Amino acid sequence: MPDARATAPPAPPGAVSPRTPVDLGATRSLAVAARVLGPLVAQGAIVRRPRVTAWAERRQTDRSAAALLRALRDEHGGAPVVLDLGPRRMVLPLHADDVGALLARSPEPFSPASREKRAALRHFQPDAVLIQPSALRPERRLLNEQALDTSEPVHRDAEALLAAVDREAEALAAQVRAAGVLDWSAFAPAFWRIVRSVVLGAGARDDERVTDVIWALREDANWAFLKPRRSRLRHELADRLRAYADRAEPGSLVARAAQSPAGADPAGQVPQWLFAFDAAGAAVLRALAVAASRPDVRERLREEAASGAAMQPYARGSVLESVRLWPTTFVVLRDATAPTVWGSRELPAGTGFAVVSAFVHRDPDRLAFAHGFEPAAWLDGRADADWGLLPFSGGPVSCPGRNVVLLVAGRLLARLAELDLTFPRARHLAHDPLPATFDHFGARFLSR
């Protein structure tokens, strides 16, 4: 009999009951982990490693991983598979219904503060809501939602936030026209100026030290348990962010956090915002590559940019498609905080769950547009109704910064689409199916 404390996760509306997980055994588990999780860990879960990311694109590692997971799903009738990784047991849901059941019951009994995530994120954001125990989550979640205007597609400070985007986009456009090239080395500094201005205020625009410190700590975080935490560097970051919170420059996200009645320290949540915006930069550059390869996409983006409207739905949908096709969060992790009944089986407390984003985002058995570029799916409700699409996670602990990140990233994408750019590798992106793995560091555009 299951333990009386055990709880069964509900299925998403219209879904079947969760399927009973199937053990793969130690030998097969290690082989699956090596082929599926290994390349993702090697690329860097917290900050990407350029050389490994380039290798992953050459090998199209996401394609081979998806093929293996699809074979496992067919073999076991769609049931989750359980990897035996020595002291760690990890469940991989392979069906969108099981993904939905997992996300619907977060943070209890499926906590986003997984063992691996805590070990990594404590290097640079020990106070962030993402890795807090349940008792500390409510006030920190409230601060995030109030500062980031979680429920609103257009942030209350959109005028100031988008003005920062426009200023840097114009400066970057002038640089690209003069040099004739747009690549990551030109894009990244401009993007970080936008991020610092949006998050910390215009006074932080040129504060490259805050970016350098958090980058160094994020590189440590890639090693999670295996690297000691650098307290002095983390305290420097905290002091810098607290100074911006104390200054509370109007029109910045940190100013909104400082005004929140929630009792959490505003500066303690900021590292996660900087972390989330970094992923948006990769998404913008990939979406721009598709736009430069597809005239119809480029024209739609240019039309929205010309409108000057704060909400630009097609640009927003294009960024979401970029994240769906090439996820910036490789794996969505959860840990069971209590014994849990899944299907006809009880899983003990401490069991880990890992949703491989690239697999569930591109499931041709579920999505007609699995390997295509379909921004309209985010406008007509198809994507929102699918539990397997989780570019910003999902359920009660979905990313509170989703809307403000999409607002900023969509505006930047639309402004860059106004440039007359060509993408030398357009033949890979001009038609479906799109490549499974895309190295944004290697993206290079020419200005005509």
GROMACS .gro file of C-alpha atoms in nm:
model
  448
    1MET     CA    1   0.000   0.000   0.000
    2PRO     CA    2   0.127   0.353  -0.075
    3ASP     CA    3   0.229   0.567   0.219
    4ALA     CA    4  -0.060   0.781   0.339
    5ARG     CA    5   0.155   1.089   0.278
    6ALA     CA    6   0.202   1.006  -0.086
    7THR     CA    7   0.012   1.226  -0.332
    8ALA     CA    8  -0.075   1.158  -0.693
    9PRO     CA    9  -0.011   1.443  -0.938
   10PRO     CA   10  -0.322   1.555  -1.124
   11ALA     CA   11  -0.332   1.520  -1.498
   12PRO     CA   12  -0.372   1.838  -1.706
   13PRO     CA   13  -0.728   1.906  -1.824
   14GLY     CA   14  -0.832   1.643  -2.078
   15ALA     CA   15  -0.524   1.428  -2.018
   16VAL     CA   16  -0.496   1.066  -1.914
   17SER     CA   17  -0.365   0.966  -1.571
   18PRO     CA   18   0.012   0.982  -1.521
   19ARG     CA   19   0.185   0.678  -1.664
   20THR     CA   20   0.375   0.438  -1.439
   21PRO     CA   21   0.751   0.503  -1.463
   22VAL     CA   22   0.976   0.227  -1.599
   23ASP     CA   23   1.325   0.154  -1.464
   24LEU     CA   24   1.603   0.136  -1.722
   25GLY     CA   25   1.864  -0.023  -1.496
   26ALA     CA   26   2.211   0.109  -1.416
   27THR     CA   27   2.391   0.025  -1.740
   28ARG     CA   28   2.125   0.158  -1.973
   29SER     CA   29   2.066   0.459  -1.750
   30LEU     CA   30   2.428   0.565  -1.782
   31ALA     CA   31   2.414   0.524  -2.160
   32VAL     CA   32   2.100   0.742  -2.183
   33ALA     CA   33   2.246   1.003  -1.948
   34ALA     CA   34   2.565   1.018  -2.156
   35ARG     CA   35   2.381   1.069  -2.486
   36VAL     CA   36   2.102   1.297  -2.363
   37LEU     CA   37   2.215   1.484  -2.051
   38GLY     CA   38   2.591   1.473  -2.112
   39PRO     CA   39   2.602   1.714  -2.410
   40LEU     CA   40   2.370   1.955  -2.228
   41VAL     CA   41   2.586   1.963  -1.917
   42ALA     CA   42   2.899   2.000  -2.129
   43GLN     CA   43   2.759   2.309  -2.305
   44GLY     CA   44   2.702   2.476  -1.969
   45ALA     CA   45   2.370   2.488  -1.789
   46ILE     CA   46   2.427   2.833  -1.638
   47VAL     CA   47   2.657   3.002  -1.888
   48ARG     CA   48   2.728   2.857  -2.231
   49ARG     CA   49   3.074   2.738  -2.327
   50PRO     CA   50   3.133   2.864  -2.684
   51ARG     CA   51   3.358   2.583  -2.804
   52VAL     CA   52   3.130   2.310  -2.676
   53THR     CA   53   2.824   2.489  -2.815
   54ALA     CA   54   2.992   2.500  -3.157
   55TRP     CA   55   3.072   2.127  -3.128
   56ALA     CA   56   2.709   2.056  -3.036
   57GLU     CA   57   2.589   2.236  -3.348
   58ARG     CA   58   2.827   2.043  -3.571
   59ARG     CA   59   2.710   1.715  -3.420
   60GLN     CA   60   2.342   1.823  -3.394
   61THR     CA   61   2.337   1.667  -3.049
   62ASP     CA   62   1.973   1.763  -2.980
   63ARG     CA   63   1.861   1.564  -3.283
   64SER     CA   64   2.032   1.245  -3.171
   65ALA     CA   65   1.910   1.291  -2.812
   66ALA     CA   66   1.552   1.338  -2.931
   67ALA     CA   67   1.574   1.025  -3.145
   68LEU     CA   68   1.684   0.822  -2.845
   69LEU     CA   69   1.409   0.959  -2.620
   70ARG     CA   70   1.148   0.898  -2.890
   71ALA     CA   71   1.262   0.536  -2.918
   72LEU     CA   72   1.233   0.496  -2.540
   73ARG     CA   73   0.884   0.645  -2.546
   74ASP     CA   74   0.776   0.405  -2.819
   75GLU     CA   75   0.932   0.112  -2.638
   76HIS     CA   76   0.754   0.186  -2.309
   77GLY     CA   77   0.421   0.314  -2.434
   78GLY     CA   78   0.489   0.676  -2.344
   79ALA     CA   79   0.574   0.601  -1.980
   80PRO     CA   80   0.842   0.805  -1.800
   81VAL     CA   81   1.176   0.632  -1.770
   82VAL     CA   82   1.376   0.618  -1.450
   83LEU     CA   83   1.753   0.664  -1.471
   84ASP     CA   84   1.957   0.494  -1.201
   85LEU     CA   85   2.257   0.723  -1.159
   86GLY     CA   86   2.415   0.577  -0.848
   87PRO     CA   87   2.301   0.787  -0.551
   88ARG     CA   88   2.062   0.983  -0.774
   89ARG     CA   89   1.737   0.857  -0.927
   90MET     CA   90   1.608   1.075  -1.211
   91VAL     CA   91   1.270   1.039  -1.383
   92LEU     CA   92   1.242   1.159  -1.744
   93PRO     CA   93   0.879   1.231  -1.848
   94LEU     CA   94   0.841   1.154  -2.218
   95HIS     CA   95   0.479   1.256  -2.274
   96ALA     CA   96   0.333   1.607  -2.258
   97ASP     CA   97   0.058   1.492  -2.019
   98ASP     CA   98   0.317   1.374  -1.768
   99VAL     CA   99   0.507   1.701  -1.808
  100GLY     CA  100   0.184   1.889  -1.732
  101ALA     CA  101   0.113   1.675  -1.427
  102LEU     CA  102   0.462   1.752  -1.295
  103LEU     CA  103   0.439   2.126  -1.352
  104ALA     CA  104   0.085   2.157  -1.216
  105ARG     CA  105   0.200   2.037  -0.872
  106SER     CA  106   0.494   2.269  -0.820
  107PRO     CA  107   0.627   2.380  -0.577
  108GLU     CA  108   0.468   2.104  -0.366
  109PRO     CA  109   0.528   1.818  -0.390
  110PHE     CA  110   0.751   1.889  -0.690
  111SER     CA  111   0.995   2.159  -0.591
  112PRO     CA  112   1.189   2.364  -0.850
  113ALA     CA  113   1.471   2.382  -0.594
  114SER     CA  114   1.627   2.058  -0.711
  115ARG     CA  115   1.952   1.932  -0.566
  116GLU     CA  116   2.146   2.019  -0.883
  117LYS     CA  117   1.985   2.360  -0.922
  118ARG     CA  118   2.060   2.460  -0.563
  119ALA     CA  119   2.422   2.357  -0.598
  120ALA     CA  120   2.461   2.566  -0.914
  121LEU     CA  121   2.261   2.879  -0.836
  122ARG     CA  122   2.397   2.929  -0.485
  123HIS     CA  123   2.720   3.041  -0.649
  124PHE     CA  124   2.563   3.371  -0.755
  125GLN     CA  125   2.201   3.398  -0.634
  126PRO     CA  126   2.160   3.223  -0.298
  127ASP     CA  127   1.855   3.432  -0.206
  128ALA     CA  128   1.661   3.399  -0.532
  129VAL     CA  129   1.309   3.258  -0.513
  130LEU     CA  130   1.393   2.976  -0.751
  131ILE     CA  131   1.592   2.776  -0.497
  132GLN     CA  132   1.415   2.863  -0.173
  133PRO     CA  133   1.229   2.616   0.050
  134SER     CA  134   0.852   2.641   0.047
  135ALA     CA  135   0.833   2.852   0.362
  136LEU     CA  136   1.039   3.134   0.208
  137ARG     CA  137   0.891   3.127  -0.140
  138PRO     CA  138   0.571   3.333  -0.097
  139GLU     CA  139   0.722   3.669  -0.004
  140ARG     CA  140   1.002   3.637  -0.258
  141ARG     CA  141   0.764   3.529  -0.530
  142LEU     CA  142   0.541   3.826  -0.444
  143LEU     CA  143   0.832   4.068  -0.477
  144ASN     CA  144   0.921   3.923  -0.817
  145GLU     CA  145   0.565   3.941  -0.943
  146GLN     CA  146   0.517   4.299  -0.829
  147ALA     CA  147   0.849   4.424  -0.966
  148LEU     CA  148   0.820   4.238  -1.297
  149ASP     CA  149   0.447   4.297  -1.352
  150THR     CA  150   0.411   3.924  -1.407
  151SER     CA  151   0.046   3.929  -1.510
  152GLU     CA  152   0.079   4.217  -1.758
  153PRO     CA  153   0.203   4.175  -2.118
  154VAL     CA  154   0.316   4.539  -2.110
  155HIS     CA  155   0.506   4.644  -1.799
  156ARG     CA  156   0.389   4.962  -1.625
  157ASP     CA  157   0.734   5.113  -1.692
  158ALA     CA  158   0.734   5.007  -2.057
  159GLU     CA  159   0.803   5.358  -2.183
  160ALA     CA  160   1.133   5.379  -1.995
  161LEU     CA  161   1.229   5.017  -2.057
  162LEU     CA  162   1.167   5.033  -2.431
  163ALA     CA  163   1.342   5.370  -2.459
  164ALA     CA  164   1.657   5.196  -2.332
  165VAL     CA  165   1.612   4.927  -2.599
  166ASP     CA  166   1.565   5.186  -2.874
  167ARG     CA  167   1.874   5.386  -2.773
  168GLU     CA  168   2.102   5.084  -2.782
  169ALA     CA  169   1.942   4.942  -3.096
  170GLU     CA  170   2.009   5.269  -3.280
  171ALA     CA  171   2.371   5.276  -3.161
  172LEU     CA  172   2.421   4.912  -3.258
  173ALA     CA  173   2.262   4.972  -3.599
  174ALA     CA  174   2.505   5.258  -3.667
  175GLN     CA  175   2.796   5.035  -3.565
  176VAL     CA  176   2.678   4.754  -3.794
  177ARG     CA  177   2.631   4.986  -4.092
  178ALA     CA  178   2.982   5.121  -4.042
  179ALA     CA  179   3.148   4.781  -3.993
  180GLY     CA  180   2.927   4.585  -4.231
  181VAL     CA  181   2.901   4.296  -3.985
  182LEU     CA  182   2.684   4.194  -3.691
  183ASP     CA  183   2.808   3.905  -3.481
  184TRP     CA  184   2.804   3.799  -3.117
  185SER     CA  185   3.106   4.014  -3.030
  186ALA     CA  186   2.918   4.324  -3.148
  187PHE     CA  187   2.576   4.219  -3.022
  188ALA     CA  188   2.660   4.107  -2.669
  189PRO     CA  189   2.803   4.436  -2.531
  190ALA     CA  190   2.505   4.630  -2.668
  191PHE     CA  191   2.262   4.376  -2.528
  192TRP     CA  192   2.419   4.391  -2.182
  193ARG     CA  193   2.393   4.770  -2.185
  194ILE     CA  194   2.020   4.725  -2.246
  195VAL     CA  195   1.991   4.470  -1.967
  196ARG     CA  196   2.176   4.681  -1.711
  197SER     CA  197   1.967   4.986  -1.801
  198VAL     CA  198   1.640   4.794  -1.781
  199VAL     CA  199   1.716   4.607  -1.459
  200LEU     CA  200   1.930   4.856  -1.266
  201GLY     CA  201   1.866   5.192  -1.433
  202ALA     CA  202   2.041   5.415  -1.684
  203GLY     CA  203   2.319   5.479  -1.432
  204ALA     CA  204   2.424   5.116  -1.467
  205ARG     CA  205   2.447   5.126  -1.846
  206ASP     CA  206   2.826   5.124  -1.848
  207ASP     CA  207   2.883   4.931  -1.525
  208GLU     CA  208   3.059   4.641  -1.692
  209ARG     CA  209   3.202   4.530  -1.359
  210VAL     CA  210   2.864   4.406  -1.237
  211THR     CA  211   2.831   4.198  -1.555
  212ASP     CA  212   3.185   4.065  -1.526
  213VAL     CA  213   3.134   3.958  -1.165
  214ILE     CA  214   2.809   3.777  -1.225
  215TRP     CA  215   2.958   3.612  -1.535
  216ALA     CA  216   3.254   3.480  -1.335
  217LEU     CA  217   3.021   3.345  -1.067
  218ARG     CA  218   2.798   3.184  -1.330
  219GLU     CA  219   3.101   3.011  -1.481
  220ASP     CA  220   3.163   2.865  -1.136
  221ALA     CA  221   2.797   2.765  -1.119
  222ASN     CA  222   2.843   2.546  -1.427
  223TRP     CA  223   3.045   2.318  -1.200
  224ALA     CA  224   2.775   2.313  -0.928
  225PHE     CA  225   2.900   2.083  -0.648
  226LEU     CA  226   3.250   2.055  -0.791
  227LYS     CA  227   3.369   2.411  -0.739
  228PRO     CA  228   3.397   2.603  -0.410
  229ARG     CA  229   3.183   2.915  -0.381
  230ARG     CA  230   3.372   3.246  -0.396
  231SER     CA  231   3.223   3.439  -0.108
  232ARG     CA  232   3.421   3.758  -0.163
  233LEU     CA  233   3.310   3.788  -0.525
  234ARG     CA  234   2.951   3.708  -0.433
  235HIS     CA  235   2.954   3.974  -0.163
  236GLU     CA  236   3.090   4.227  -0.412
  237LEU     CA  237   2.799   4.148  -0.644
  238ALA     CA  238   2.548   4.178  -0.359
  239ASP     CA  239   2.692   4.514  -0.251
  240ARG     CA  240   2.677   4.653  -0.603
  241LEU     CA  241   2.319   4.541  -0.656
  242ARG     CA  242   2.212   4.670  -0.316
  243ALA     CA  243   2.355   5.012  -0.402
  244TYR     CA  244   2.137   5.022  -0.714
  245ALA     CA  245   1.835   4.910  -0.512
  246ASP     CA  246   1.901   5.188  -0.259
  247ARG     CA  247   1.930   5.439  -0.542
  248ALA     CA  248   1.606   5.304  -0.697
  249GLU     CA  249   1.630   5.486  -1.028
  250PRO     CA  250   1.278   5.546  -1.163
  251GLY     CA  251   1.187   5.334  -1.463
  252SER     CA  252   1.409   5.040  -1.361
  253LEU     CA  253   1.300   4.699  -1.243
  254VAL     CA  254   1.505   4.724  -0.927
  255ALA     CA  255   1.321   5.045  -0.837
  256ARG     CA  256   0.991   4.857  -0.858
  257ALA     CA  257   1.139   4.584  -0.638
  258ALA     CA  258   1.249   4.842  -0.383
  259GLN     CA  259   0.889   4.972  -0.367
  260SER     CA  260   0.738   4.629  -0.308
  261PRO     CA  261   0.579   4.574   0.034
  262ALA     CA  262   0.709   4.214   0.032
  263GLY     CA  263   0.967   4.158   0.303
  264ALA     CA  264   1.236   4.004   0.081
  265ASP     CA  265   1.561   4.184   0.001
  266PRO     CA  266   1.516   4.333  -0.350
  267ALA     CA  267   1.883   4.298  -0.439
  268GLY     CA  268   1.872   3.926  -0.365
  269GLN     CA  269   1.633   3.865  -0.656
  270VAL     CA  270   1.819   4.070  -0.917
  271PRO     CA  271   2.085   3.811  -1.015
  272GLN     CA  272   1.810   3.584  -1.149
  273TRP     CA  273   1.675   3.868  -1.364
  274LEU     CA  274   2.018   3.929  -1.513
  275PHE     CA  275   2.055   3.555  -1.569
  276ALA     CA  276   1.717   3.532  -1.745
  277PHE     CA  277   1.787   3.826  -1.975
  278ASP     CA  278   2.114   3.668  -2.086
  279ALA     CA  279   1.919   3.377  -2.233
  280ALA     CA  280   1.694   3.625  -2.414
  281GLY     CA  281   1.996   3.762  -2.600
  282ALA     CA  282   2.065   3.421  -2.753
  283ALA     CA  283   1.698   3.388  -2.846
  284VAL     CA  284   1.695   3.728  -3.019
  285LEU     CA  285   2.002   3.652  -3.229
  286ARG     CA  286   1.866   3.313  -3.338
  287ALA     CA  287   1.528   3.464  -3.429
  288LEU     CA  288   1.707   3.737  -3.622
  289ALA     CA  289   1.892   3.470  -3.820
  290VAL     CA  290   1.558   3.315  -3.918
  291ALA     CA  291   1.423   3.659  -4.012
  292ALA     CA  292   1.729   3.734  -4.225
  293SER     CA  293   1.674   3.401  -4.402
  294ARG     CA  294   1.296   3.437  -4.455
  295PRO     CA  295   1.170   3.759  -4.619
  296ASP     CA  296   0.812   3.707  -4.497
  297VAL     CA  297   0.926   3.692  -4.134
  298ARG     CA  298   1.148   3.996  -4.178
  299GLU     CA  299   0.866   4.203  -4.331
  300ARG     CA  300   0.624   4.117  -4.050
  301LEU     CA  301   0.881   4.227  -3.794
  302ARG     CA  302   0.952   4.550  -3.982
  303GLU     CA  303   0.582   4.633  -3.998
  304GLU     CA  304   0.552   4.596  -3.622
  305ALA     CA  305   0.864   4.803  -3.561
  306ALA     CA  306   0.720   5.081  -3.778
  307SER     CA  307   0.403   5.086  -3.569
  308GLY     CA  308   0.595   5.195  -3.261
  309ALA     CA  309   0.350   5.005  -3.039
  310ALA     CA  310   0.478   4.875  -2.707
  311MET     CA  311   0.315   4.536  -2.759
  312GLN     CA  312   0.443   4.374  -3.077
  313PRO     CA  313   0.277   4.031  -3.090
  314TYR     CA  314   0.457   3.885  -3.390
  315ALA     CA  315   0.799   3.982  -3.252
  316ARG     CA  316   0.701   3.834  -2.917
  317GLY     CA  317   0.587   3.513  -3.088
  318SER     CA  318   0.912   3.501  -3.285
  319VAL     CA  319   1.120   3.516  -2.967
  320LEU     CA  320   0.906   3.242  -2.814
  321GLU     CA  321   0.953   3.029  -3.125
  322SER     CA  322   1.328   3.081  -3.100
  323VAL     CA  323   1.320   2.953  -2.742
  324ARG     CA  324   1.092   2.663  -2.836
  325LEU     CA  325   1.316   2.552  -3.122
  326TRP     CA  326   1.645   2.610  -2.940
  327PRO     CA  327   1.569   2.607  -2.566
  328THR     CA  328   1.774   2.832  -2.343
  329THR     CA  329   1.683   2.616  -2.041
  330PHE     CA  330   1.804   2.274  -2.147
  331VAL     CA  331   1.631   2.076  -1.874
  332VAL     CA  332   1.344   2.170  -1.641
  333LEU     CA  333   1.423   2.014  -1.303
  334ARG     CA  334   1.202   1.920  -1.009
  335ASP     CA  335   1.258   1.723  -0.687
  336ALA     CA  336   0.984   1.535  -0.503
  337THR     CA  337   0.957   1.673  -0.149
  338ALA     CA  338   0.742   1.380  -0.032
  339PRO     CA  339   0.663   1.023  -0.136
  340THR     CA  340   0.459   1.052  -0.454
  341VAL     CA  341   0.230   0.812  -0.635
  342TRP     CA  342   0.288   0.827  -1.009
  343GLY     CA  343   0.065   0.596  -1.205
  344SER     CA  344   0.061   0.274  -1.005
  345ARG     CA  345   0.400   0.329  -0.847
  346GLU     CA  346   0.518   0.519  -0.542
  347LEU     CA  347   0.833   0.725  -0.584
  348PRO     CA  348   1.027   0.817  -0.269
  349ALA     CA  349   1.093   1.170  -0.148
  350GLY     CA  350   1.405   1.310  -0.311
  351THR     CA  351   1.334   1.159  -0.651
  352GLY     CA  352   1.448   1.394  -0.926
  353PHE     CA  353   1.256   1.477  -1.243
  354ALA     CA  354   1.411   1.615  -1.562
  355VAL     CA  355   1.210   1.740  -1.860
  356VAL     CA  356   1.436   1.761  -2.167
  357SER     CA  357   1.307   2.078  -2.334
  358ALA     CA  358   1.438   2.017  -2.685
  359PHE     CA  359   1.256   1.683  -2.693
  360VAL     CA  360   0.911   1.794  -2.575
  361HIS     CA  361   0.930   2.122  -2.770
  362ARG     CA  362   0.982   1.942  -3.101
  363ASP     CA  363   0.762   1.638  -3.078
  364PRO     CA  364   0.630   1.567  -3.431
  365ASP     CA  365   0.373   1.323  -3.290
  366ARG     CA  366   0.211   1.617  -3.110
  367LEU     CA  367   0.302   1.928  -3.307
  368ALA     CA  368   0.241   1.979  -3.678
  369PHE     CA  369   0.496   2.262  -3.669
  370ALA     CA  370   0.752   2.073  -3.456
  371HIS     CA  371   1.053   2.164  -3.673
  372GLY     CA  372   0.913   2.478  -3.834
  373PHE     CA  373   0.904   2.846  -3.739
  374GLU     CA  374   0.548   2.924  -3.632
  375PRO     CA  375   0.513   3.249  -3.431
  376ALA     CA  376   0.136   3.237  -3.495
  377ALA     CA  377   0.110   2.940  -3.258
  378TRP     CA  378   0.180   3.181  -2.971
  379LEU     CA  379  -0.087   3.421  -3.091
  380ASP     CA  380  -0.380   3.187  -3.158
  381GLY     CA  381  -0.365   2.981  -2.838
  382ARG     CA  382  -0.218   2.658  -2.978
  383ALA     CA  383   0.106   2.688  -2.786
  384ASP     CA  384  -0.046   2.806  -2.460
  385ALA     CA  385  -0.279   2.504  -2.457
  386ASP     CA  386   0.011   2.258  -2.486
  387TRP     CA  387   0.167   2.144  -2.157
  388GLY     CA  388   0.474   2.025  -2.342
  389LEU     CA  389   0.577   2.377  -2.449
  390LEU     CA  390   0.759   2.538  -2.160
  391PRO     CA  391   0.997   2.810  -2.282
  392PHE     CA  392   0.956   2.984  -1.944
  393SER     CA  393   0.871   2.671  -1.745
  394GLY     CA  394   0.504   2.630  -1.652
  395GLY     CA  395   0.248   2.591  -1.377
  396PRO     CA  396   0.245   2.788  -1.049
  397VAL     CA  397   0.622   2.842  -1.049
  398SER     CA  398   0.658   2.953  -1.411
  399CYS     CA  399   0.906   3.235  -1.468
  400PRO     CA  400   0.765   3.562  -1.324
  401GLY     CA  401   0.977   3.761  -1.570
  402ARG     CA  402   0.830   3.606  -1.883
  403ASN     CA  403   0.632   3.909  -1.999
  404VAL     CA  404   0.893   4.176  -1.934
  405VAL     CA  405   1.168   3.966  -2.096
  406LEU     CA  406   0.950   3.912  -2.404
  407LEU     CA  407   0.861   4.281  -2.415
  408VAL     CA  408   1.227   4.384  -2.423
  409ALA     CA  409   1.349   4.101  -2.645
  410GLY     CA  410   1.063   4.142  -2.894
  411ARG     CA  411   1.130   4.514  -2.929
  412LEU     CA  412   1.500   4.455  -2.988
  413LEU     CA  413   1.431   4.185  -3.247
  414ALA     CA  414   1.191   4.411  -3.438
  415ARG     CA  415   1.439   4.701  -3.436
  416LEU     CA  416   1.727   4.484  -3.560
  417ALA     CA  417   1.504   4.341  -3.833
  418GLU     CA  418   1.492   4.695  -3.977
  419LEU     CA  419   1.857   4.655  -4.077
  420ASP     CA  420   1.929   4.522  -4.425
  421LEU     CA  421   2.106   4.206  -4.310
  422THR     CA  422   2.196   3.885  -4.487
  423PHE     CA  423   2.278   3.560  -4.313
  424PRO     CA  424   2.547   3.364  -4.501
  425ARG     CA  425   2.410   3.032  -4.374
  426ALA     CA  426   2.053   3.118  -4.476
  427ARG     CA  427   2.011   2.791  -4.664
  428HIS     CA  428   1.996   2.612  -4.327
  429LEU     CA  429   1.717   2.836  -4.196
  430ALA     CA  430   1.521   2.941  -4.504
  431HIS     CA  431   1.306   2.628  -4.506
  432ASP     CA  432   1.174   2.369  -4.266
  433PRO     CA  433   1.287   2.152  -4.098
  434LEU     CA  434   1.509   2.383  -3.897
  435PRO     CA  435   1.831   2.247  -3.745
  436ALA     CA  436   1.796   2.089  -3.402
  437THR     CA  437   2.098   2.265  -3.252
  438PHE     CA  438   2.200   2.625  -3.332
  439ASP     CA  439   2.519   2.790  -3.201
  440HIS     CA  440   2.429   3.156  -3.144
  441PHE     CA  441   2.793   3.242  -3.077
  442GLY     CA  442   2.869   3.154  -3.438
  443ALA     CA  443   2.586   3.359  -3.591
  444ARG     CA  444   2.726   3.624  -3.827
  445PHE     CA  445   2.530   3.871  -4.038
  446LEU     CA  446   2.643   4.096  -4.322
  447SER     CA  447   2.500   4.445  -4.371
  448ARG     CA  448   2.420   4.539  -4.731
   0.00000   0.00000   0.00000
